[in-house]
PDB file of C-alpha atoms in Angstrom:
ATOM      1  CA  MET B   1      36.823 100.259 113.150  1.00 74.00           C
ATOM      2  CA  THR B   2      36.604 103.481 115.091  1.00 83.00           C
ATOM      3  CA  SER B   3      36.272 106.801 113.307  1.00 84.00           C
ATOM      4  CA  GLN B   4      39.735 107.770 114.538  1.00 90.00           C
ATOM      5  CA  ASN B   5      41.266 104.609 113.020  1.00 90.00           C
ATOM      6  CA  LEU B   6      39.334 105.198 109.817  1.00 90.00           C
ATOM      7  CA  ALA B   7      40.637 108.771 109.660  1.00 91.00           C
ATOM      8  CA  ARG B   8      44.204 107.544 110.166  1.00 94.00           C
ATOM      9  CA  LEU B   9      43.802 104.865 107.494  1.00 95.00           C
ATOM     10  CA  SER B  10      42.323 107.413 105.079  1.00 94.00           C
ATOM     11  CA  GLN B  11      45.256 109.746 105.702  1.00 95.00           C
ATOM     12  CA  ARG B  12      47.707 106.905 104.980  1.00 96.00           C
ATOM     13  CA  MET B  13      45.867 105.943 101.805  1.00 96.00           C
ATOM     14  CA  SER B  14      45.979 109.579 100.735  1.00 96.00           C
ATOM     15  CA  ALA B  15      49.772 109.563 101.091  1.00 96.00           C
ATOM     16  CA  VAL B  16      50.092 106.181  99.335  1.00 97.00           C
ATOM     17  CA  THR B  17      48.040 107.535  96.435  1.00 97.00           C
ATOM     18  CA  LEU B  18      50.418 110.474  96.011  1.00 97.00           C
ATOM     19  CA  LEU B  19      53.397 108.119  96.088  1.00 97.00           C
ATOM     20  CA  LEU B  20      51.745 105.932  93.446  1.00 96.00           C
ATOM     21  CA  ILE B  21      51.268 108.915  91.131  1.00 96.00           C
ATOM     22  CA  ILE B  22      54.922 109.904  91.447  1.00 96.00           C
ATOM     23  CA  ALA B  23      56.195 106.321  91.169  1.00 95.00           C
ATOM     24  CA  MET B  24      54.258 105.477  88.002  1.00 94.00           C
ATOM     25  CA  LEU B  25      55.426 108.613  86.178  1.00 94.00           C
ATOM     26  CA  LEU B  26      59.038 108.095  87.281  1.00 94.00           C
ATOM     27  CA  LEU B  27      59.000 104.374  86.392  1.00 91.00           C
ATOM     28  CA  ASN B  28      57.639 105.158  82.949  1.00 90.00           C
ATOM     29  CA  ALA B  29      60.435 107.690  82.305  1.00 92.00           C
ATOM     30  CA  ALA B  30      63.059 105.345  83.776  1.00 89.00           C
ATOM     31  CA  LEU B  31      62.077 102.565  81.353  1.00 86.00           C
ATOM     32  CA  TRP B  32      62.755 104.916  78.457  1.00 86.00           C
ATOM     33  CA  LEU B  33      65.999 106.287  79.847  1.00 87.00           C
ATOM     34  CA  PHE B  34      67.276 102.889  81.027  1.00 83.00           C
ATOM     35  CA  PRO B  35      65.769 100.246  78.694  1.00 77.00           C
ATOM     36  CA  GLN B  36      67.813  97.511  80.377  1.00 75.00           C
ATOM     37  CA  LEU B  37      65.293  97.692  83.261  1.00 71.00           C
ATOM     38  CA  SER B  38      62.484  96.371  81.050  1.00 67.00           C
ATOM     39  CA  ALA B  39      60.826  92.982  81.440  1.00 57.00           C
ATOM     40  CA  GLU B  40      62.430  91.742  78.225  1.00 55.00           C
ATOM     41  CA  SER B  41      65.919  92.338  79.627  1.00 51.00           C
ATOM     42  CA  GLY B  42      65.384  90.188  82.675  1.00 54.00           C
ATOM     43  CA  TYR B  43      64.899  92.840  85.366  1.00 51.00           C
ATOM     44  CA  GLY B  44      61.149  92.410  85.136  1.00 50.00           C
ATOM     45  CA  PHE B  45      60.053  96.026  85.140  1.00 53.00           C
ATOM     46  CA  GLY B  46      57.263  96.986  82.832  1.00 56.00           C
ATOM     47  CA  PHE B  47      54.668  99.686  82.858  1.00 58.00           C
ATOM     48  CA  GLY B  48      51.816 100.713  80.602  1.00 60.00           C
ATOM     49  CA  LEU B  49      52.680 101.516  77.025  1.00 60.00           C
ATOM     50  CA  SER B  50      56.380 101.213  77.753  1.00 58.00           C
ATOM     51  CA  ASN B  51      55.739  97.586  78.696  1.00 58.00           C
ATOM     52  CA  SER B  52      53.842  96.820  75.499  1.00 56.00           C
ATOM     53  CA  LEU B  53      56.814  98.029  73.462  1.00 59.00           C
ATOM     54  CA  SER B  54      59.479  96.634  75.793  1.00 52.00           C
ATOM     55  CA  SER B  55      60.822  94.237  73.164  1.00 55.00           C
ATOM     56  CA  HIS B  56      61.852  97.262  71.071  1.00 55.00           C
ATOM     57  CA  LEU B  57      63.231  99.074  74.080  1.00 54.00           C
ATOM     58  CA  ALA B  58      65.259  96.064  75.225  1.00 49.00           C
ATOM     59  CA  ALA B  59      66.399  94.960  71.792  1.00 55.00           C
ATOM     60  CA  GLY B  60      69.342  97.261  72.071  1.00 56.00           C
ATOM     61  CA  ALA B  61      67.716  99.977  70.036  1.00 65.00           C
ATOM     62  CA  VAL B  62      69.451 103.227  70.859  1.00 76.00           C
ATOM     63  CA  PHE B  63      67.156 106.143  70.314  1.00 83.00           C
ATOM     64  CA  PRO B  64      68.280 109.707  69.761  1.00 89.00           C
ATOM     65  CA  TRP B  65      67.453 112.014  72.653  1.00 90.00           C
ATOM     66  CA  TRP B  66      64.486 113.568  70.821  1.00 94.00           C
ATOM     67  CA  GLN B  67      62.960 110.157  70.141  1.00 91.00           C
ATOM     68  CA  THR B  68      63.438 109.082  73.764  1.00 90.00           C
ATOM     69  CA  LEU B  69      61.867 112.327  74.965  1.00 94.00           C
ATOM     70  CA  GLY B  70      58.964 111.851  72.555  1.00 94.00           C
ATOM     71  CA  GLY B  71      58.533 108.283  73.806  1.00 91.00           C
ATOM     72  CA  ILE B  72      58.424 109.480  77.399  1.00 93.00           C
ATOM     73  CA  LEU B  73      55.860 112.158  76.516  1.00 95.00           C
ATOM     74  CA  LEU B  74      53.631 109.891  74.410  1.00 94.00           C
ATOM     75  CA  SER B  75      53.622 107.083  76.972  1.00 92.00           C
ATOM     76  CA  SER B  76      52.961 109.600  79.762  1.00 95.00           C
ATOM     77  CA  ILE B  77      49.774 110.998  78.209  1.00 96.00           C
ATOM     78  CA  PRO B  78      47.553 108.116  79.417  1.00 95.00           C
ATOM     79  CA  LEU B  79      49.384 108.093  82.745  1.00 95.00           C
ATOM     80  CA  LEU B  80      48.605 111.769  83.248  1.00 97.00           C
ATOM     81  CA  ALA B  81      44.899 110.963  82.838  1.00 97.00           C
ATOM     82  CA  LEU B  82      45.286 108.234  85.441  1.00 96.00           C
ATOM     83  CA  ALA B  83      47.225 110.651  87.661  1.00 97.00           C
ATOM     84  CA  PHE B  84      44.270 113.060  87.386  1.00 97.00           C
ATOM     85  CA  GLY B  85      41.946 110.328  88.648  1.00 97.00           C
ATOM     86  CA  LEU B  86      44.362 109.301  91.382  1.00 97.00           C
ATOM     87  CA  SER B  87      44.756 112.915  92.526  1.00 97.00           C
ATOM     88  CA  HIS B  88      41.005 112.975  93.102  1.00 97.00           C
ATOM     89  CA  LEU B  89      41.307 109.689  94.981  1.00 97.00           C
ATOM     90  CA  HIS B  90      43.927 111.419  97.129  1.00 97.00           C
ATOM     91  CA  GLN B  91      41.482 114.274  97.780  1.00 97.00           C
ATOM     92  CA  LEU B  92      38.686 111.804  98.501  1.00 96.00           C
ATOM     93  CA  PHE B  93      40.793 110.086 101.162  1.00 96.00           C
ATOM     94  CA  GLN B  94      41.588 113.481 102.656  1.00 96.00           C
ATOM     95  CA  SER B  95      37.857 114.229 102.844  1.00 94.00           C
ATOM     96  CA  TYR B  96      37.269 110.898 104.551  1.00 93.00           C
ATOM     97  CA  ALA B  97      40.119 111.644 106.979  1.00 94.00           C
ATOM     98  CA  ARG B  98      38.219 114.823 107.960  1.00 93.00           C
ATOM     99  CA  GLY B  99      35.062 112.763 108.524  1.00 89.00           C
ATOM    100  CA  GLU B 100      33.240 114.045 105.415  1.00 88.00           C
ATOM    101  CA  TYR B 101      31.669 110.754 104.368  1.00 85.00           C
ATOM    102  CA  PHE B 102      28.437 111.924 102.754  1.00 83.00           C
ATOM    103  CA  SER B 103      29.544 115.213 101.257  1.00 88.00           C
ATOM    104  CA  SER B 104      28.794 116.164  97.687  1.00 90.00           C
ATOM    105  CA  ALA B 105      32.501 117.020  97.293  1.00 92.00           C
ATOM    106  CA  ALA B 106      33.393 113.404  98.116  1.00 93.00           C
ATOM    107  CA  ALA B 107      30.956 112.233  95.445  1.00 94.00           C
ATOM    108  CA  VAL B 108      32.487 114.608  92.905  1.00 95.00           C
ATOM    109  CA  HIS B 109      35.980 113.341  93.706  1.00 96.00           C
ATOM    110  CA  LEU B 110      34.876 109.724  93.361  1.00 96.00           C
ATOM    111  CA  GLY B 111      33.225 110.499  90.020  1.00 96.00           C
ATOM    112  CA  LYS B 112      36.438 112.065  88.764  1.00 97.00           C
ATOM    113  CA  VAL B 113      38.354 108.953  89.817  1.00 97.00           C
ATOM    114  CA  GLY B 114      36.067 106.914  87.557  1.00 97.00           C
ATOM    115  CA  ARG B 115      36.440 109.378  84.684  1.00 97.00           C
ATOM    116  CA  GLY B 116      40.212 109.413  85.121  1.00 97.00           C
ATOM    117  CA  VAL B 117      40.386 105.618  84.862  1.00 97.00           C
ATOM    118  CA  ALA B 118      38.110 105.575  81.798  1.00 97.00           C
ATOM    119  CA  LEU B 119      40.143 108.341  80.132  1.00 97.00           C
ATOM    120  CA  TRP B 120      43.358 106.449  80.945  1.00 96.00           C
ATOM    121  CA  VAL B 121      42.046 103.358  79.130  1.00 95.00           C
ATOM    122  CA  LEU B 122      40.901 105.412  76.128  1.00 96.00           C
ATOM    123  CA  LEU B 123      44.162 107.343  75.842  1.00 96.00           C
ATOM    124  CA  ASP B 124      46.182 104.154  76.296  1.00 93.00           C
ATOM    125  CA  PHE B 125      44.286 102.654  73.357  1.00 92.00           C
ATOM    126  CA  LEU B 126      44.795 105.785  71.210  1.00 93.00           C
ATOM    127  CA  CYS B 127      48.444 106.408  72.110  1.00 93.00           C
ATOM    128  CA  GLU B 128      49.701 102.862  71.554  1.00 91.00           C
ATOM    129  CA  PRO B 129      49.654 103.058  67.717  1.00 92.00           C
ATOM    130  CA  LEU B 130      51.254 106.512  67.829  1.00 93.00           C
ATOM    131  CA  LEU B 131      53.950 105.329  70.194  1.00 91.00           C
ATOM    132  CA  SER B 132      54.695 102.183  68.193  1.00 88.00           C
ATOM    133  CA  LEU B 133      55.074 104.307  65.073  1.00 90.00           C
ATOM    134  CA  TRP B 134      57.283 106.741  66.988  1.00 90.00           C
ATOM    135  CA  VAL B 135      59.571 103.956  68.218  1.00 87.00           C
ATOM    136  CA  THR B 136      60.057 102.594  64.694  1.00 87.00           C
ATOM    137  CA  LEU B 137      60.335 106.009  63.071  1.00 85.00           C
ATOM    138  CA  ASN B 138      64.017 105.567  62.192  1.00 82.00           C
ATOM    139  CA  ALA B 139      63.635 101.903  61.203  1.00 79.00           C
ATOM    140  CA  PRO B 140      64.364 100.931  57.607  1.00 82.00           C
ATOM    141  CA  ALA B 141      61.486 100.796  55.144  1.00 82.00           C
ATOM    142  CA  GLY B 142      59.265  97.805  55.761  1.00 83.00           C
ATOM    143  CA  GLU B 143      60.168  97.581  59.454  1.00 78.00           C
ATOM    144  CA  HIS B 144      57.814 100.249  60.745  1.00 77.00           C
ATOM    145  CA  LEU B 145      55.309  99.012  63.289  1.00 79.00           C
ATOM    146  CA  ILE B 146      51.805  99.990  64.257  1.00 83.00           C
ATOM    147  CA  SER B 147      50.657  98.224  67.381  1.00 82.00           C
ATOM    148  CA  LEU B 148      47.122  98.129  68.679  1.00 82.00           C
ATOM    149  CA  SER B 149      45.915  95.939  71.511  1.00 82.00           C
ATOM    150  CA  ILE B 150      42.854  95.356  73.593  1.00 85.00           C
ATOM    151  CA  THR B 151      43.406  93.132  76.595  1.00 87.00           C
ATOM    152  CA  THR B 152      41.326  91.687  79.392  1.00 91.00           C
ATOM    153  CA  PRO B 153      42.707  94.270  81.857  1.00 89.00           C
ATOM    154  CA  THR B 154      41.361  96.955  79.497  1.00 90.00           C
ATOM    155  CA  PHE B 155      37.829  95.652  79.887  1.00 93.00           C
ATOM    156  CA  VAL B 156      38.274  95.194  83.633  1.00 95.00           C
ATOM    157  CA  ALA B 157      39.490  98.792  83.989  1.00 95.00           C
ATOM    158  CA  LEU B 158      36.519 100.086  81.971  1.00 95.00           C
ATOM    159  CA  PHE B 159      34.111  98.023  84.066  1.00 96.00           C
ATOM    160  CA  LEU B 160      35.667  99.344  87.283  1.00 96.00           C
ATOM    161  CA  ALA B 161      35.521 102.905  85.956  1.00 96.00           C
ATOM    162  CA  ALA B 162      31.807 102.472  85.219  1.00 96.00           C
ATOM    163  CA  CYS B 163      31.205 100.983  88.680  1.00 97.00           C
ATOM    164  CA  ILE B 164      33.086 103.821  90.365  1.00 96.00           C
ATOM    165  CA  SER B 165      31.076 106.386  88.398  1.00 95.00           C
ATOM    166  CA  ILE B 166      27.776 104.753  89.370  1.00 96.00           C
ATOM    167  CA  ILE B 167      28.822 104.559  93.028  1.00 95.00           C
ATOM    168  CA  ALA B 168      29.771 108.255  92.834  1.00 95.00           C
ATOM    169  CA  ARG B 169      26.250 109.061  91.615  1.00 94.00           C
ATOM    170  CA  ILE B 170      24.809 107.024  94.483  1.00 94.00           C
ATOM    171  CA  LEU B 171      27.081 108.830  96.965  1.00 91.00           C
ATOM    172  CA  TRP B 172      26.020 112.187  95.530  1.00 91.00           C
ATOM    173  CA  GLN B 173      22.360 111.215  95.917  1.00 92.00           C
ATOM    174  CA  ALA B 174      23.052 110.047  99.494  1.00 87.00           C
ATOM    175  CA  SER B 175      24.703 113.386 100.275  1.00 85.00           C
ATOM    176  CA  GLU B 176      21.613 115.205  98.970  1.00 86.00           C
ATOM    177  CA  VAL B 177      19.313 113.083 101.125  1.00 84.00           C
ATOM    178  CA  ASP B 178      21.634 113.637 104.108  1.00 75.00           C
ATOM    179  CA  SER B 179      21.527 117.427 103.538  1.00 79.00           C
ATOM    180  CA  GLU B 180      17.703 117.371 103.329  1.00 79.00           C
ATOM    181  CA  ASN B 181      17.481 115.326 106.527  1.00 77.00           C
ATOM    182  CA  ARG B 182      19.750 117.755 108.369  1.00 77.00           C
ATOM    183  CA  ALA B 183      17.594 120.664 107.176  1.00 78.00           C
ATOM    184  CA  PHE B 184      14.501 119.125 108.789  1.00 75.00           C
ATOM    185  CA  VAL B 185      16.198 118.636 112.149  1.00 60.00           C
TER     186      VAL B 185
END
């Protein structure tokens, strides 16, 4: 692949990353505002914490506006951490589009992608019990729910976050060696 094709591909991936950030936040809010879209209702949409509580959302539960807004905010907290990581992925692709392959800035962006993914997993784990309690806040006594789950994708995401962080360290070291080599020439 030529450097011009690689630059074009990086620019496209940068744009796709921005679209992904917007789409995931909008889909999360849409599942709260229109619960009939959820996987439990037959439309097949599900996303993050909203998906894990989709049976409550699709069960015909009508939430007051403040509870819906709180649900959107609580389920968006982990997504905002992921959006942080994805925004750095966007910046990394922009650096690559400019031909900055071994820059320390690229390494920093890649490291923040890994941290964003790890923080997303942690916040997802912490927010799920809060969100499940929030959803059942108005339920009669004895029907309150506290949900906590650890799934295989959780471990995969943590593993990938660790790998991305290690690769970022390697890239940072490579950029240092590259800078030293350029200084000698």
